[in-house]
Amino acid sequence: MKSRNIINSKIFAGVLAAAVVVVGVGTMSLNENKVIAAEREAEAEATRVFVEEIGLPSAGVGQVVGNYVGASGDSSVELLSTTALAAGYEEFNEYYDGSGNCIGRLIVCKENSAVNVYDRIPGNERIENGDTQMAQIEGRMYYGDTATLITENGFWYQIVADTFSGYVPKEHFATGKDAEKLNDDTWEKVAIIGEDDLYINEEPNYGSTVLCCLDKGMKCPLVEYGDEFSLIHVDGVGDGWVENALCTFATMRKVGVTAIDEANNREKIEEGVERAAAIEGMKEESSSPAYHFAHIEPAPADTADTAAFRQAVADYAQQFVGWLPYVWGGNSLESGADCCGFTQAIYAAFGIDIPRTEGDQYWSGTQVSLDDLRPGDIIYYGGHVALFIGGDTVVHEPVPGDVCSYQSVYMMSPIGAVRYIN
């Protein structure tokens, strides 16, 4: 835990930079309040990094401004988000104003099962346009999830999290010293998927069973970090291995999930399981040996013309090293391509039509031994392909943010190789 003096000095500097203005309730018109709300929203966004830097929770800092001030013009609740930035750091994530009044605190879910977050206190129904409006579930919080407590109302807390706000039963949450005891459980290491249709494998290699395919941006808890592959947990699927180079890893405060996001994630995972089953079905239907490439008989020696053609393909591919950007879904040799789009475009330049995706390229070509590689062959790594150019070298489009580059054949464990030039 950071010392109070260090935090207070950083807060003081941050407050001077943010130039926060505290406005009393009921002293301005609605239009003036809307102007103030817009200014506060900009300030909240600008200070979000500052808040994270000094260790205070970001939950609610921007959300309070958008939901309460912007919607109602009531600046009293907004004081929580701005004054909390300038407050002292007393007990576990409790914020106090200059008069010693607690104006906000971090609460931690202590239940092992899901806790619903409602848009209003259940039982407090209201009539709108002749219809009775019942309490709706805005989101769910699980053990270790955190939120900012705004007010207490009987047996209920009014809370704000990063992406939703609402009411939760007090009995399921810890505050103050009790919350501090749970602090280690409020953080989690996650893997953020870096590209669409990324394989989650049963074992830490691309030759194993594909359990699920996940899309870019999805977050999964990290179970074990490895040198090349890491073990992650996928809800409804279990634990599986993912390639490190195709993910981003982060430590984040647990903040719950909206009901909509939870449903969307569940649907994406179900679709990913179906795609994985299709991939496994293709493996079973293939009459060619899937992984025992050492037993594939070497192909006959090339004629001089075939060897020259292979080398021409390899030389052409190398013209794009160092500048052609990785573009997911792309197959352009001018604006960018992904790994399989690159190999498809290279072959197309020589009048050879091959499938679009890496899996189809592998299953459609003639499988060859890794001991009998020749320029122009495609190396298959499961969710990735590269073009062999000779020696121990391939040319490939690596990952988003990178450009076409050289790499060793064994940059990852290859599943096998296929040939389209015979």
Coordinates of C-alpha atoms in Angstrom, one line a residue:
M1 CA 0.0 0.0 0.0
K2 CA 1.3 3.4 -0.9
S3 CA 2.0 5.9 1.9
R4 CA -0.7 8.5 2.6
N5 CA 1.8 11.4 2.2
I6 CA 2.9 10.3 -1.2
I7 CA -0.7 9.8 -2.4
N8 CA -1.8 13.1 -0.9
S9 CA 1.0 15.0 -2.7
K10 CA 0.1 13.4 -6.0
I11 CA -3.6 14.1 -5.4
F12 CA -2.8 17.8 -4.7
A13 CA -0.7 18.1 -7.9
G14 CA -3.5 16.3 -9.9
V15 CA -6.2 18.5 -8.5
L16 CA -4.3 21.7 -9.4
A17 CA -3.9 20.3 -13.0
A18 CA -7.5 19.3 -13.2
A19 CA -8.7 22.7 -11.8
V20 CA -11.8 21.0 -10.3
V21 CA -14.7 23.4 -9.4
V22 CA -17.1 22.3 -6.7
V23 CA -20.7 23.6 -7.3
G24 CA -23.4 23.6 -4.7
V25 CA -26.8 22.0 -5.2
G26 CA -29.6 24.1 -6.5
T27 CA -27.6 27.3 -7.2
M28 CA -27.6 27.0 -11.0
S29 CA -30.1 26.6 -13.8
L30 CA -30.5 23.3 -15.7
N31 CA -28.6 24.7 -18.7
E32 CA -25.8 25.9 -16.6
N33 CA -25.6 22.5 -14.9
K34 CA -25.4 20.8 -18.3
V35 CA -22.4 23.0 -19.2
I36 CA -20.8 22.1 -15.9
A37 CA -21.6 18.4 -16.5
A38 CA -19.8 18.5 -19.9
E39 CA -16.8 20.1 -18.3
R40 CA -16.8 17.6 -15.5
E41 CA -17.0 14.7 -18.0
A42 CA -13.9 16.0 -19.8
E43 CA -12.1 16.4 -16.4
A44 CA -13.1 12.9 -15.4
E45 CA -11.7 11.4 -18.5
A46 CA -8.5 13.4 -18.3
T47 CA -7.9 12.3 -14.7
R48 CA -8.7 8.6 -15.2
V49 CA -5.0 7.8 -15.8
F50 CA -4.1 9.9 -12.8
V51 CA -6.5 8.0 -10.6
E52 CA -5.1 4.6 -11.7
E53 CA -1.5 5.8 -11.2
I54 CA -2.0 6.6 -7.5
G55 CA -3.9 3.4 -6.8
L56 CA -7.4 4.7 -6.3
P57 CA -10.2 2.8 -8.1
S58 CA -11.4 4.2 -11.4
A59 CA -14.8 2.6 -11.0
G60 CA -17.4 5.4 -11.1
V61 CA -15.1 8.3 -11.9
G62 CA -16.5 8.9 -15.4
Q63 CA -19.7 6.9 -15.1
V64 CA -21.1 9.1 -12.2
V65 CA -20.8 12.2 -14.3
G66 CA -22.4 10.7 -17.4
N67 CA -25.3 9.0 -15.7
Y68 CA -26.3 11.4 -12.9
V69 CA -25.2 14.9 -13.8
G70 CA -25.7 14.7 -17.5
A71 CA -29.1 13.1 -17.1
S72 CA -30.6 15.1 -14.2
G73 CA -28.5 18.2 -13.8
D74 CA -28.0 17.3 -10.1
S75 CA -24.5 18.2 -9.2
S76 CA -24.7 16.7 -5.6
V77 CA -23.9 13.2 -6.7
E78 CA -21.2 14.5 -9.1
L79 CA -19.3 15.8 -6.1
L80 CA -18.4 12.2 -5.4
S81 CA -16.4 11.8 -8.6
T82 CA -14.5 15.1 -8.4
T83 CA -14.0 15.5 -4.7
A84 CA -12.9 11.9 -4.3
L85 CA -9.9 12.7 -6.5
A86 CA -8.8 15.4 -3.9
A87 CA -9.8 13.4 -0.8
G88 CA -7.4 11.9 1.7
Y89 CA -6.6 8.2 1.7
E90 CA -7.7 6.9 5.1
E91 CA -8.9 3.4 5.5
F92 CA -9.1 0.8 2.6
N93 CA -10.2 2.9 -0.4
E94 CA -12.4 5.2 1.6
Y95 CA -12.5 8.9 0.5
Y96 CA -13.0 11.8 2.8
D97 CA -13.5 15.5 2.1
G98 CA -11.7 18.3 3.9
S99 CA -14.2 18.2 6.7
G100 CA -13.6 14.6 7.5
N101 CA -16.8 13.4 5.9
C102 CA -16.7 10.0 4.1
I103 CA -17.9 10.7 0.5
G104 CA -17.2 7.4 -1.1
R105 CA -15.7 4.0 -0.7
L106 CA -14.8 0.9 -2.6
I107 CA -17.0 -2.2 -1.9
V108 CA -16.1 -5.8 -2.6
C109 CA -18.4 -8.6 -3.5
K110 CA -17.9 -11.5 -1.0
E111 CA -20.3 -14.0 -2.5
N112 CA -19.2 -17.0 -4.5
S113 CA -22.3 -16.9 -6.6
A114 CA -23.6 -14.1 -8.9
V115 CA -25.1 -11.0 -7.3
N116 CA -27.6 -9.1 -9.5
V117 CA -27.3 -5.3 -9.9
Y118 CA -30.8 -3.8 -10.3
D119 CA -31.7 -0.4 -12.0
R120 CA -33.9 0.3 -8.9
I121 CA -34.6 -1.3 -5.6
P122 CA -36.8 -4.3 -6.2
G123 CA -40.3 -3.6 -4.8
N124 CA -40.1 0.1 -5.6
E125 CA -42.0 -0.2 -8.8
R126 CA -43.4 2.9 -10.5
I127 CA -46.0 3.7 -13.1
E128 CA -44.7 5.1 -16.4
N129 CA -47.1 5.7 -19.3
G130 CA -49.7 3.5 -17.6
D131 CA -47.3 0.5 -17.3
T132 CA -45.8 -0.8 -14.1
Q133 CA -42.0 -0.6 -14.4
M134 CA -40.4 -3.5 -12.5
A135 CA -36.8 -3.6 -11.4
Q136 CA -34.5 -4.7 -14.2
I137 CA -31.1 -6.5 -13.9
E138 CA -28.4 -4.2 -15.2
G139 CA -25.5 -6.5 -14.5
R140 CA -23.9 -9.1 -12.2
M141 CA -21.1 -9.0 -9.8
Y142 CA -19.0 -12.0 -8.7
Y143 CA -16.6 -12.7 -5.8
G144 CA -13.9 -10.1 -5.7
D145 CA -15.7 -7.7 -8.1
T146 CA -15.5 -4.0 -7.0
A147 CA -17.6 -0.9 -7.3
T148 CA -17.9 2.6 -5.9
L149 CA -20.5 3.0 -3.1
I150 CA -22.6 6.2 -3.6
T151 CA -25.4 5.9 -1.0
E152 CA -27.0 3.5 1.5
N153 CA -30.8 2.9 1.4
G154 CA -32.1 0.5 4.0
F155 CA -30.8 -3.0 3.1
W156 CA -29.4 -1.7 -0.3
Y157 CA -26.3 0.0 -1.6
Q158 CA -26.4 2.3 -4.6
I159 CA -23.2 1.6 -6.6
V160 CA -21.4 2.6 -9.7
A161 CA -19.0 0.2 -11.6
D162 CA -17.0 0.8 -14.7
T163 CA -19.8 0.0 -17.2
F164 CA -23.0 0.0 -15.2
S165 CA -24.7 1.4 -12.1
G166 CA -27.6 0.3 -9.8
Y167 CA -28.6 -1.2 -6.5
V168 CA -27.2 -4.3 -4.7
P169 CA -28.1 -6.0 -1.3
K170 CA -25.7 -4.8 1.4
E171 CA -25.3 -8.3 2.8
H172 CA -23.3 -9.5 -0.2
F173 CA -20.6 -6.8 0.0
A174 CA -17.6 -5.9 2.3
T175 CA -16.4 -2.4 3.0
G176 CA -13.6 -0.8 5.0
K177 CA -11.3 -3.2 6.9
D178 CA -13.4 -6.2 5.8
A179 CA -12.9 -5.2 2.2
E180 CA -9.2 -4.6 2.8
K181 CA -8.9 -8.3 3.8
L182 CA -10.2 -9.2 0.3
N183 CA -7.9 -6.8 -1.6
D184 CA -5.8 -9.5 -3.2
D185 CA -8.9 -11.2 -4.6
T186 CA -10.1 -7.9 -6.3
W187 CA -7.3 -8.1 -8.9
E188 CA -7.0 -10.7 -11.7
K189 CA -4.6 -11.4 -14.4
V190 CA -6.3 -11.7 -17.8
A191 CA -5.4 -12.6 -21.4
I192 CA -6.9 -10.2 -24.0
I193 CA -7.4 -12.1 -27.3
G194 CA -5.5 -10.3 -30.1
E195 CA -7.1 -11.6 -33.2
D196 CA -10.4 -13.2 -34.4
D197 CA -10.9 -17.0 -34.5
L198 CA -7.9 -17.7 -32.2
Y199 CA -7.5 -21.3 -31.3
I200 CA -7.8 -22.4 -27.6
N201 CA -6.0 -25.7 -27.4
E202 CA -6.2 -28.7 -25.0
E203 CA -2.4 -28.9 -24.9
P204 CA 0.3 -26.1 -25.2
N205 CA 0.8 -26.7 -29.0
Y206 CA -1.2 -26.3 -32.2
G207 CA -1.3 -30.0 -32.8
S208 CA -3.7 -30.7 -29.9
T209 CA -7.5 -30.7 -29.8
V210 CA -9.0 -27.2 -30.4
L211 CA -11.5 -26.6 -27.6
C212 CA -12.8 -23.2 -28.7
C213 CA -12.1 -20.3 -31.0
L214 CA -12.2 -16.8 -29.5
D215 CA -12.5 -13.4 -31.1
K216 CA -10.4 -10.3 -30.7
G217 CA -10.9 -8.2 -27.6
M218 CA -12.4 -11.0 -25.4
K219 CA -10.9 -11.2 -21.9
C220 CA -10.2 -14.5 -20.1
P221 CA -8.7 -15.1 -16.7
L222 CA -5.0 -16.2 -16.8
V223 CA -4.4 -19.5 -15.0
E224 CA -0.7 -20.1 -15.9
Y225 CA 1.7 -18.0 -17.9
G226 CA 4.2 -20.0 -20.1
D227 CA 7.1 -19.2 -22.3
E228 CA 5.2 -19.7 -25.6
F229 CA 1.7 -20.7 -24.6
S230 CA -0.3 -19.7 -21.6
L231 CA -3.2 -21.5 -19.8
I232 CA -6.5 -19.4 -19.7
H233 CA -10.0 -20.1 -18.4
V234 CA -13.0 -19.9 -20.7
D235 CA -16.4 -19.8 -19.1
G236 CA -18.4 -22.9 -20.0
V237 CA -15.4 -24.6 -21.7
G238 CA -12.7 -24.9 -19.0
D239 CA -9.0 -24.3 -19.2
G240 CA -7.1 -24.2 -22.5
W241 CA -3.8 -23.0 -24.0
V242 CA -3.4 -19.9 -26.1
E243 CA -0.3 -18.6 -28.0
N244 CA 1.3 -15.7 -26.1
A245 CA 2.3 -13.8 -29.2
L246 CA -1.4 -13.4 -30.2
C247 CA -2.6 -12.1 -26.8
T248 CA -2.0 -9.2 -24.5
F249 CA -1.7 -9.8 -20.8
A250 CA -2.8 -7.4 -18.0
T251 CA -3.6 -7.2 -14.3
M252 CA -7.0 -5.5 -13.8
R253 CA -9.4 -4.6 -11.0
K254 CA -12.4 -6.9 -11.1
V255 CA -15.6 -4.8 -11.8
G256 CA -18.4 -7.1 -12.7
V257 CA -20.2 -7.4 -16.1
T258 CA -23.3 -5.9 -17.6
A259 CA -26.1 -8.3 -18.4
I260 CA -25.8 -7.6 -22.1
D261 CA -22.1 -8.2 -22.2
E262 CA -22.5 -11.4 -20.3
A263 CA -25.1 -12.7 -22.8
N264 CA -22.9 -11.6 -25.7
N265 CA -19.8 -13.3 -24.3
R266 CA -21.8 -16.5 -23.7
E267 CA -23.0 -16.5 -27.3
K268 CA -19.5 -15.9 -28.7
I269 CA -18.1 -18.7 -26.7
E270 CA -20.9 -21.1 -27.9
E271 CA -20.2 -20.1 -31.5
G272 CA -16.4 -20.6 -30.8
V273 CA -17.1 -24.1 -29.5
E274 CA -19.0 -24.9 -32.7
R275 CA -16.2 -23.6 -34.9
A276 CA -13.7 -25.7 -32.9
A277 CA -15.9 -28.8 -33.4
A278 CA -15.9 -28.2 -37.2
I279 CA -12.1 -27.9 -37.2
E280 CA -11.8 -31.2 -35.3
G281 CA -14.2 -32.8 -37.7
M282 CA -12.0 -31.8 -40.7
K283 CA -9.1 -33.5 -39.0
E284 CA -11.0 -36.7 -38.6
E285 CA -12.3 -36.7 -42.2
S286 CA -8.8 -36.1 -43.7
S287 CA -7.3 -39.3 -45.2
S288 CA -3.8 -37.9 -45.0
P289 CA -1.7 -38.4 -41.9
A290 CA -2.4 -35.4 -39.6
Y291 CA 0.7 -35.1 -37.5
H292 CA 3.2 -37.9 -38.3
F293 CA 5.0 -36.0 -41.0
A294 CA 8.3 -37.9 -40.5
H295 CA 6.6 -40.9 -42.2
I296 CA 5.7 -39.0 -45.4
E297 CA 7.8 -40.2 -48.2
P298 CA 10.1 -37.5 -49.8
A299 CA 8.9 -36.2 -53.1
P300 CA 10.8 -36.9 -56.3
A301 CA 13.6 -34.4 -57.1
D302 CA 12.5 -31.2 -58.9
T303 CA 13.3 -30.6 -62.5
A304 CA 15.4 -27.5 -63.2
D305 CA 12.2 -25.6 -64.3
T306 CA 10.3 -26.5 -61.1
A307 CA 13.2 -25.6 -58.8
A308 CA 13.5 -22.2 -60.6
F309 CA 9.8 -21.6 -60.2
R310 CA 9.9 -22.4 -56.5
Q311 CA 12.8 -20.0 -56.0
A312 CA 11.0 -17.3 -58.0
V313 CA 8.1 -17.5 -55.6
A314 CA 10.4 -17.4 -52.5
D315 CA 12.3 -14.4 -53.9
Y316 CA 9.1 -12.5 -54.7
A317 CA 7.8 -13.0 -51.2
Q318 CA 10.9 -11.5 -49.7
Q319 CA 10.2 -8.1 -51.5
F320 CA 7.6 -7.4 -48.8
V321 CA 9.8 -8.0 -45.8
G322 CA 10.1 -4.9 -43.5
W323 CA 7.2 -2.9 -44.8
L324 CA 3.9 -4.7 -45.7
P325 CA 1.7 -4.3 -42.6
Y326 CA -0.3 -7.0 -40.9
V327 CA -4.0 -6.4 -41.6
W328 CA -6.4 -8.9 -40.2
G329 CA -8.7 -10.2 -43.0
G330 CA -6.5 -8.6 -45.7
N331 CA -4.8 -10.2 -48.7
S332 CA -3.4 -7.2 -50.4
L333 CA 0.3 -6.9 -51.3
E334 CA -0.1 -3.2 -51.4
S335 CA -2.1 -2.2 -48.3
G336 CA -1.6 -5.2 -46.0
A337 CA -2.5 -8.8 -45.3
D338 CA -2.8 -11.3 -42.5
C339 CA -0.7 -14.5 -42.5
C340 CA -2.9 -16.7 -44.8
G341 CA -3.9 -13.7 -46.9
F342 CA -0.2 -13.1 -47.6
T343 CA 0.5 -16.7 -48.7
Q344 CA -2.7 -16.6 -50.9
A345 CA -1.7 -13.3 -52.5
I346 CA 1.9 -14.5 -53.2
Y347 CA 0.6 -17.7 -55.0
A348 CA -2.0 -15.7 -56.8
A349 CA 0.7 -13.5 -58.3
F350 CA 2.0 -16.7 -60.0
G351 CA -1.4 -17.9 -61.2
I352 CA -1.9 -20.5 -58.4
D353 CA -5.3 -20.4 -56.6
I354 CA -5.2 -21.6 -53.0
P355 CA -7.8 -21.3 -50.2
R356 CA -8.2 -18.2 -48.1
T357 CA -7.8 -19.5 -44.5
E358 CA -4.8 -21.1 -42.9
G359 CA -6.7 -24.3 -42.0
D360 CA -8.1 -24.7 -45.5
Q361 CA -4.6 -24.0 -47.0
Y362 CA -3.2 -26.8 -44.9
W363 CA -5.9 -29.4 -45.6
S364 CA -6.0 -28.7 -49.3
G365 CA -2.3 -28.9 -50.2
T366 CA -0.1 -31.9 -50.5
Q367 CA 1.3 -32.7 -47.1
V368 CA 5.1 -33.0 -47.1
S369 CA 7.7 -33.9 -44.5
L370 CA 9.3 -31.2 -42.5
D371 CA 12.6 -32.9 -43.4
D372 CA 11.9 -32.3 -47.1
L373 CA 10.9 -28.6 -47.2
R374 CA 11.5 -26.7 -50.4
P375 CA 11.1 -23.0 -51.3
G376 CA 7.5 -22.0 -51.7
D377 CA 6.1 -24.6 -49.3
I378 CA 3.7 -23.4 -46.6
I379 CA 4.4 -24.2 -43.0
Y380 CA 1.3 -24.7 -40.9
Y381 CA 1.3 -23.9 -37.1
G382 CA -2.4 -24.3 -36.4
G383 CA -3.7 -20.8 -36.2
H384 CA -0.8 -19.4 -38.3
V385 CA 1.0 -20.1 -41.6
A386 CA 4.3 -18.9 -43.1
L387 CA 6.1 -19.3 -46.5
F388 CA 9.3 -21.3 -46.5
I389 CA 12.1 -19.7 -48.5
G390 CA 15.0 -22.0 -47.8
G391 CA 17.5 -22.9 -45.1
D392 CA 15.8 -22.6 -41.8
T393 CA 13.8 -19.4 -42.7
V394 CA 10.3 -18.4 -43.5
V395 CA 8.6 -15.2 -44.5
H396 CA 5.3 -14.3 -42.8
E397 CA 2.9 -11.7 -41.5
P398 CA 3.3 -12.0 -37.8
V399 CA 0.7 -10.2 -35.6
P400 CA -1.4 -7.0 -35.6
G401 CA 0.9 -4.0 -35.3
D402 CA 3.8 -5.8 -37.0
V403 CA 5.0 -6.0 -40.7
C404 CA 6.1 -8.8 -42.9
S405 CA 9.3 -10.3 -41.6
Y406 CA 11.8 -13.2 -41.6
Q407 CA 11.7 -15.9 -38.9
S408 CA 12.9 -19.4 -38.1
V409 CA 10.8 -22.3 -39.2
Y410 CA 10.7 -23.3 -35.6
M411 CA 9.6 -19.9 -34.2
M412 CA 6.7 -22.1 -33.0
S413 CA 6.1 -25.8 -33.1
P414 CA 5.0 -26.5 -36.7
I415 CA 2.2 -29.0 -37.2
G416 CA 3.4 -29.7 -40.7
A417 CA 3.9 -28.4 -44.2
V418 CA 2.0 -28.5 -47.5
R419 CA 3.1 -28.0 -51.1
Y420 CA 1.3 -26.4 -54.0
I421 CA 4.2 -26.4 -56.5
N422 CA 4.7 -29.9 -57.9

